[in-house]
Amino acid sequence: MGESANAKASKILNPEILDFSTSKNVLKAATYDFLEIENNNLGYKVKYLLKKFQYDSNLDVTEYEGDCIFEHMDGTAEQQAKWAANRKKTYEGSLMHFLRSVYANNSRQEGFLIYLSRSDFFPLTIGPNPVVDEQIVRRVDNNFLKFRFVKRLYVVFDKKKAAKPDKLVEDDSWIVSDLSDNGSLFMVDSQVDRRGSYANYNKLLIQGSWGKKRIGEQLPWNITLNKGYNLVNHPFFQNITTCINAITDMPANAQ
């Protein structure tokens, strides 16, 4: 579920259908039907079909993948207002928010600072100056973009800092010895659409703030919270939203 307040407020209603197994240092889980999850912080009932889950205790690596369907919970006007506020809070600074803003070419305006990592091991050596969206992605066609940077990105969500002009440094770098609460490492080899959805990925690594946010933080792909994110009003999205998740939370020194 994750480690957040949203995760703690989420409950699996049918845990008996989970089947656990171990192989050496790897814990695996499987299920033959949808897990039914109730998220009382976000106001969703989620049906999650787990395709893959495994945790390697030696590497401290978690991998999972599945399809999910969202249903809005019924509630009073007060509850609906609380859920709406929690969804907005969950969305801001999320991976979905980041990918949508990169697609819209306005990640800096949305509060994200993107740095190129020059190393794969902790402590990380980070490029001194933030990069712009055009430096890290290329357009595949009118619907998709693809990340062009093959190394890890260090992404910080800090609206105040992002609003200030950069003090450009020519030949220098800085060291990150630990990931902050609003910092994430990210690397993906995938196509991304305007919903912030990634598909047909060959490699995906998420660590830090985003790596801690899992099913308890999941929002449907059709959610619209900010101006400029008006998605296609397709009938499919009026009833259910199907999403595919795959998160690999790896140590920075893992290959």
Short mmCIF file of C-alpha atoms in Angstrom, two decimals:
data_model
loop_
_atom_site.label_atom_id
_atom_site.label_comp_id
_atom_site.label_asym_id
_atom_site.label_seq_id
_atom_site.Cartn_x
_atom_site.Cartn_y
_atom_site.Cartn_z
CA MET A 1 0.00 0.00 0.00
CA GLY A 2 2.87 2.36 0.79
CA GLU A 3 3.98 4.29 3.85
CA SER A 4 1.71 7.36 3.81
CA ALA A 5 -1.44 8.42 5.63
CA ASN A 6 -3.37 7.38 2.52
CA ALA A 7 -1.86 3.91 2.73
CA LYS A 8 -2.72 3.60 6.41
CA ALA A 9 -6.30 4.61 5.63
CA SER A 10 -6.57 1.91 2.94
CA LYS A 11 -7.83 -1.56 3.66
CA ILE A 12 -7.85 -4.78 1.62
CA LEU A 13 -11.33 -6.20 2.07
CA ASN A 14 -10.53 -9.69 0.77
CA PRO A 15 -6.95 -10.52 1.85
CA GLU A 16 -7.79 -14.23 1.89
CA ILE A 17 -7.32 -14.45 -1.89
CA LEU A 18 -3.64 -13.51 -1.64
CA ASP A 19 -1.20 -16.37 -2.04
CA PHE A 20 2.33 -15.81 -0.71
CA SER A 21 5.45 -17.81 -1.50
CA THR A 22 9.18 -17.45 -0.91
CA SER A 23 12.19 -18.39 -2.97
CA LYS A 24 15.56 -17.78 -1.31
CA ASN A 25 15.39 -14.09 -0.31
CA VAL A 26 12.44 -13.19 -2.53
CA LEU A 27 8.89 -12.89 -1.24
CA LYS A 28 6.23 -13.27 -3.93
CA ALA A 29 2.48 -12.70 -3.92
CA ALA A 30 -0.20 -13.71 -6.41
CA THR A 31 -3.97 -13.67 -6.61
CA TYR A 32 -6.57 -15.30 -8.86
CA ASP A 33 -9.07 -12.43 -8.68
CA PHE A 34 -9.31 -8.69 -8.04
CA LEU A 35 -8.21 -7.41 -4.66
CA GLU A 36 -10.89 -5.13 -3.27
CA ILE A 37 -9.37 -2.07 -1.60
CA GLU A 38 -11.14 0.75 0.19
CA ASN A 39 -9.24 4.03 0.46
CA ASN A 40 -11.02 6.16 3.04
CA ASN A 41 -8.62 9.08 2.64
CA LEU A 42 -9.20 9.52 -1.11
CA GLY A 43 -12.77 8.26 -1.33
CA TYR A 44 -12.14 5.41 -3.76
CA LYS A 45 -13.04 1.75 -3.93
CA VAL A 46 -10.31 0.10 -5.97
CA LYS A 47 -10.34 -3.27 -7.66
CA TYR A 48 -6.73 -4.30 -8.21
CA LEU A 49 -5.73 -7.30 -10.29
CA LEU A 50 -2.23 -8.15 -9.15
CA LYS A 51 -0.10 -9.41 -12.03
CA LYS A 52 3.24 -9.45 -10.25
CA PHE A 53 4.61 -8.74 -6.80
CA GLN A 54 7.99 -9.60 -5.39
CA TYR A 55 10.27 -8.23 -2.72
CA ASP A 56 13.99 -9.02 -2.62
CA SER A 57 15.19 -8.59 0.97
CA ASN A 58 18.86 -8.71 -0.04
CA LEU A 59 18.56 -5.81 -2.48
CA ASP A 60 15.66 -4.12 -0.67
CA VAL A 61 13.88 -4.04 -4.04
CA THR A 62 10.12 -4.18 -4.53
CA GLU A 63 8.52 -4.80 -7.91
CA TYR A 64 4.80 -4.90 -8.58
CA GLU A 65 2.44 -4.61 -11.50
CA GLY A 66 -1.30 -4.75 -11.91
CA ASP A 67 -4.51 -3.37 -13.38
CA CYS A 68 -6.88 -1.29 -11.30
CA ILE A 69 -10.43 -0.02 -11.58
CA PHE A 70 -11.61 2.96 -9.54
CA GLU A 71 -15.08 3.62 -8.17
CA HIS A 72 -16.02 6.78 -6.29
CA MET A 73 -17.31 6.20 -2.78
CA ASP A 74 -20.59 7.70 -1.64
CA GLY A 75 -20.34 10.25 1.14
CA THR A 76 -21.73 13.40 2.67
CA ALA A 77 -20.89 16.82 1.23
CA GLU A 78 -18.31 17.22 3.99
CA GLN A 79 -16.70 13.88 3.15
CA GLN A 80 -16.66 14.69 -0.57
CA ALA A 81 -14.93 18.00 0.14
CA LYS A 82 -12.34 16.25 2.32
CA TRP A 83 -11.70 13.61 -0.35
CA ALA A 84 -11.30 16.29 -3.02
CA ALA A 85 -8.75 18.13 -0.87
CA ASN A 86 -6.85 14.90 -0.16
CA ARG A 87 -6.78 13.99 -3.85
CA LYS A 88 -5.34 17.39 -4.74
CA LYS A 89 -2.72 17.06 -2.02
CA THR A 90 -1.86 13.55 -3.20
CA TYR A 91 -1.60 14.66 -6.82
CA GLU A 92 0.70 17.61 -6.22
CA GLY A 93 4.32 16.52 -6.54
CA SER A 94 3.34 13.00 -7.56
CA LEU A 95 4.88 11.06 -10.44
CA MET A 96 1.64 11.55 -12.39
CA HIS A 97 1.88 15.31 -11.83
CA PHE A 98 5.51 15.31 -12.95
CA LEU A 99 4.91 13.29 -16.12
CA ARG A 100 1.92 15.41 -17.08
CA SER A 101 3.89 18.60 -16.56
CA VAL A 102 6.80 17.29 -18.64
CA TYR A 103 4.35 16.37 -21.38
CA ALA A 104 2.88 19.89 -21.21
CA ASN A 105 6.41 21.36 -21.17
CA ASN A 106 5.79 23.25 -17.93
CA SER A 107 7.38 21.14 -15.18
CA ARG A 108 9.30 24.12 -13.78
CA GLN A 109 6.13 26.22 -13.55
CA GLU A 110 4.45 23.33 -11.76
CA GLY A 111 7.17 23.29 -9.10
CA PHE A 112 9.60 20.60 -10.29
CA LEU A 113 13.37 20.94 -10.49
CA ILE A 114 15.08 18.31 -12.66
CA TYR A 115 18.77 17.48 -12.33
CA LEU A 116 20.90 15.02 -14.26
CA SER A 117 22.59 12.40 -12.13
CA ARG A 118 26.24 11.82 -13.03
CA SER A 119 26.58 8.64 -11.00
CA ASP A 120 24.64 5.51 -10.12
CA PHE A 121 25.93 5.10 -6.57
CA PHE A 122 25.37 6.90 -3.31
CA PRO A 123 26.47 9.53 -2.64
CA LEU A 124 25.11 10.75 -5.96
CA THR A 125 26.89 13.36 -8.03
CA ILE A 126 24.30 15.73 -9.44
CA GLY A 127 24.65 18.28 -12.19
CA PRO A 128 24.71 21.80 -10.71
CA ASN A 129 21.93 23.34 -12.81
CA PRO A 130 18.33 22.22 -13.38
CA VAL A 131 17.51 21.12 -16.91
CA VAL A 132 14.45 21.98 -18.96
CA ASP A 133 11.90 19.53 -20.31
CA GLU A 134 13.18 19.68 -23.89
CA GLN A 135 16.55 18.35 -22.75
CA ILE A 136 15.18 15.09 -21.36
CA VAL A 137 12.32 14.12 -23.69
CA ARG A 138 11.56 13.89 -27.38
CA ARG A 139 8.20 13.78 -29.11
CA VAL A 140 7.33 10.43 -30.64
CA ASP A 141 4.16 11.75 -32.29
CA ASN A 142 1.20 13.96 -31.37
CA ASN A 143 0.20 11.66 -28.53
CA PHE A 144 3.39 10.37 -26.94
CA LEU A 145 6.80 11.48 -25.76
CA LYS A 146 9.81 9.45 -24.73
CA PHE A 147 12.57 10.20 -22.24
CA ARG A 148 15.88 10.60 -24.03
CA PHE A 149 18.12 10.57 -20.94
CA VAL A 150 19.33 7.02 -20.19
CA LYS A 151 20.68 7.75 -16.72
CA ARG A 152 18.82 8.61 -13.56
CA LEU A 153 17.08 11.92 -13.02
CA TYR A 154 17.01 13.58 -9.62
CA VAL A 155 13.66 15.37 -9.32
CA VAL A 156 12.74 17.75 -6.51
CA PHE A 157 9.27 19.18 -5.96
CA ASP A 158 9.71 22.62 -4.42
CA LYS A 159 7.38 25.35 -5.67
CA LYS A 160 9.18 28.19 -3.88
CA LYS A 161 12.62 27.22 -5.15
CA ALA A 162 11.32 26.49 -8.65
CA ALA A 163 9.81 29.99 -8.81
CA LYS A 164 13.20 31.62 -8.25
CA PRO A 165 15.74 32.20 -11.05
CA ASP A 166 18.68 29.80 -11.15
CA LYS A 167 22.16 30.82 -10.13
CA LEU A 168 23.95 29.10 -12.97
CA VAL A 169 27.22 27.34 -12.21
CA GLU A 170 29.57 26.36 -15.06
CA ASP A 171 31.93 23.62 -13.89
CA ASP A 172 30.70 22.21 -10.64
CA SER A 173 28.43 19.56 -9.20
CA TRP A 174 26.88 18.77 -5.87
CA ILE A 175 26.50 15.67 -3.79
CA VAL A 176 23.27 14.04 -2.63
CA SER A 177 23.95 11.62 0.21
CA ASP A 178 20.32 10.99 1.09
CA LEU A 179 16.97 11.58 -0.60
CA SER A 180 14.81 14.27 0.96
CA ASP A 181 11.07 13.93 1.52
CA ASN A 182 10.39 15.82 -1.71
CA GLY A 183 13.23 14.31 -3.76
CA SER A 184 13.04 11.29 -6.06
CA LEU A 185 15.28 9.33 -8.38
CA PHE A 186 13.61 8.42 -11.64
CA MET A 187 14.59 6.52 -14.75
CA VAL A 188 12.27 5.15 -17.41
CA ASP A 189 12.53 3.72 -20.89
CA SER A 190 8.96 4.12 -22.00
CA GLN A 191 6.44 6.16 -23.92
CA VAL A 192 4.40 8.64 -21.87
CA ASP A 193 1.07 10.24 -22.76
CA ARG A 194 -0.59 13.44 -21.56
CA ARG A 195 -2.38 11.62 -18.70
CA GLY A 196 1.01 10.85 -17.16
CA SER A 197 0.61 7.20 -18.09
CA TYR A 198 3.63 5.16 -19.17
CA ALA A 199 3.33 2.07 -21.33
CA ASN A 200 5.48 -0.56 -23.03
CA TYR A 201 8.29 0.20 -20.64
CA ASN A 202 11.60 -1.61 -20.86
CA LYS A 203 13.07 -0.16 -17.69
CA LEU A 204 11.52 1.67 -14.76
CA LEU A 205 13.18 2.77 -11.55
CA ILE A 206 11.62 4.91 -8.87
CA GLN A 207 13.24 5.69 -5.54
CA GLY A 208 12.81 8.23 -2.78
CA SER A 209 9.55 10.12 -2.31
CA TRP A 210 7.81 8.49 -5.28
CA GLY A 211 9.10 5.04 -4.36
CA LYS A 212 7.24 5.22 -1.05
CA LYS A 213 3.94 6.06 -2.73
CA ARG A 214 2.18 2.99 -4.01
CA ILE A 215 -1.41 1.77 -4.22
CA GLY A 216 -2.50 3.99 -1.34
CA GLU A 217 -1.52 7.02 -3.45
CA GLN A 218 -2.89 5.79 -6.75
CA LEU A 219 -5.18 8.17 -8.60
CA PRO A 220 -7.21 7.34 -11.73
CA TRP A 221 -5.69 8.44 -15.02
CA ASN A 222 -8.73 10.58 -15.86
CA ILE A 223 -8.42 12.80 -12.80
CA THR A 224 -8.35 16.53 -13.60
CA LEU A 225 -7.19 18.86 -10.85
CA ASN A 226 -5.11 21.60 -12.45
CA LYS A 227 -5.76 23.97 -15.31
CA GLY A 228 -4.37 22.73 -18.56
CA TYR A 229 -4.93 19.06 -17.77
CA ASN A 230 -8.30 18.65 -19.49
CA LEU A 231 -8.23 15.07 -20.70
CA VAL A 232 -10.14 13.49 -23.52
CA ASN A 233 -13.73 12.96 -22.38
CA HIS A 234 -13.94 9.39 -23.61
CA PRO A 235 -16.97 7.34 -22.44
CA PHE A 236 -14.54 4.71 -21.11
CA PHE A 237 -13.34 7.14 -18.46
CA GLN A 238 -16.83 8.06 -17.27
CA ASN A 239 -17.29 4.75 -15.44
CA ILE A 240 -13.95 3.06 -14.84
CA THR A 241 -10.31 3.79 -15.13
CA THR A 242 -7.84 1.04 -15.84
CA CYS A 243 -4.25 1.70 -15.02
CA ILE A 244 -1.06 -0.28 -15.16
CA ASN A 245 1.48 0.21 -12.41
CA ALA A 246 5.00 -1.05 -12.24
CA ILE A 247 7.28 0.35 -9.61
CA THR A 248 10.78 -0.75 -8.87
CA ASP A 249 12.03 0.82 -5.66
CA MET A 250 15.75 0.21 -5.80
CA PRO A 251 18.73 1.41 -3.79
CA ALA A 252 20.72 4.03 -5.64
CA ASN A 253 23.74 1.71 -5.76
CA ALA A 254 21.79 -1.12 -7.39
CA GLN A 255 22.48 -1.91 -11.02
#
